[in-house]
Steps between C-alpha positions, in 0.01 A plus 500: 500500500676834554859586416620451857382141514636426154842619613481292814394188309790550262740535792367185664526317171874561516535321835745210461329174413675325787300711747169399348617140501586539868152634566348197329718272710395683816136446412547126453731400787387170652420506872547875506341759726262674261468877465269700274550839335149629419547818295367658179692342211263644238310824471597854601724390790673208324846659516473531879398135521785375287757677717330366816533152350876557463522624860356179645711286273821679602422464871417128483797430277723681752382277786474181297367300796330545834440227758713272277238524224517680166296817453263523203253756371236559239415838351126564468349756262236681704429736207459765772150362567394394853283209386773361276758541775287307750433220252871466415619482860224251584616279214870516589426427866294195406718369218850563637440574867648850462445674834743791466389782272672831419325732256185698444629820342155661487322564829170352383657164414718504812197551726321208333803270523555593863155371587565184300835444674324499835249239375774287342730498805766675290743789547461803272726803484436789263638831379155652438412829664139515622482578871232233544755221443646557845192690615138392519557202265811369678532132587757260645603368156573836334812717527597816315854619419409826331412816693120557493342798327495703822878476539567563132313831509647601836854446371449673164236772513591625848876548432424643155271764648766579759746554215247710306353736764335717234293209367139574598296316236505125421319303227479120511453230235378175654424142387152411623564191712612422853868595447422836346244583765755424772756738349239770440360486854850523649580796276177679591582461867839669461358779284227570754750500786723750320220720370596431138219513244409177319393668176368186330525128437451286192406133539576247229463126444771234513480465121542871420786597266403851393537767769486822297146584614596465865813707446300772326285522812813506715656784300178701525519471880852657495657276767841553655534119531365229272475187714481182288355210697489223240765232442713332235425572135210726598720734703756501217231587244365772730846651543580489127179682417546751785848586375374531141245752630782704656397432860859453618554870435189607691490272805685233696412143403503214751432135419431366847543129417758446227620161383864606518772424250278335240287814490799731462631283217171520313463875551859614445702759687360805319142424604601414857722802560365706789206267562455345847432130544402295805672162509495186712845410370795646311805306387726771645395429862810456716435172683694170499216289362416752229863508388489120488183506287645761265810285452285191447275655237792660320674163490197290404286741300739777391273761659431681824202382707174691475217515753297211359801269504630619836161475673448142387857412593478625858149359556627157397806528724286595799294181465803275447687650796195455723467140382863432590457660843185297560676186376170418333295568188180495703340838412381555858855463632642720224243770579599487867862566401407783264302682768735749664788392275785754481754465221742687277299571187540693177423833668711431810362356822139396444247356745168319461250642747336205673162660555417572133778328297620829353872528419639820652743650249597825330317664213697725265446831324706523182561794269584449135850612400611694196641270235836679527516416873452124462807301606387191308209387285282415805585805713169670428419642841621628834349384830389830654314356798433169672312403811232288660134582567263233624169530675495354852346153491200629696424740212546256211177307559691171511358238733667163455 
């Protein structure tokens, strides 16, 4: 386990015991409407999973009841493996009748669980990024809160290149699975459109921890922009090693899909200074619900919300609100309410597109601040750009 995850585990270990007791009570409530939080609780993405667990717990605790019934949930350790994820959600659906799932941090497990949700007559909402989730592999049971890879690249690489008109050479480092391919293809499209040279790409596996060889290749290509397309601890390790090689002095670094506050905490302000980060969420977003969540997490957990927590929180709220509007816990009726649903979310007004179940919301480009400019311990970055980019439904490949 790397240093980042050790720090996160230590932080979670300090969570008040009453909150863990409340989670246990939520899982055991008699006659409750059952939810499931299928996320990696072990392995390389365990820290993300543990914060997602807290996000669902906070949301259900906030509501307490829906349809005059208590709300309960069970966290499931997917280990980040599609087969394990499918087995766990099958078991919880059969054993507890859990039909409302929010999770699937990795695209590969989210795609597998989406197919299982359709078979199980369940509702599944995820924060994973692969375009296929609301594209060619879309289905009536699956929804996605996070912006897909296309939108993430459009709202990070495009504005960055506009800000850096002299940047003519880009090198990419990419995880070799569906998520990474989605980001890379979107980036290639922009580079081709703008006549910018893609001077090289390094693929790596989901278990890779050592990136020095890839970075040596990148430095040899002399890029103006190093575009990092991996996620979580892998993007942090890539950035640490890139900075140690002096790449911050020689090129602009962009992590297209950052995990937000938890990543900044693990890296520290000095490493992040001047680096650009794409983000689904930032605790400094000026919206009523986000301010409410910040206050809630500060009160309950003595911390600001990060992306993993916030994503799980809002996904859970969406399902509960739809259930209340439907006046039913019948998944088919809840799905009907979620389709086309417009609501005040963490990023402002958000809307679920009926045709492909994609939430339409902002994506953010952050820039790391100097340590001397930070107003508080979590003020690591400035939002330099935000916006929305989504393919028209006809171009997504989604056919419900």
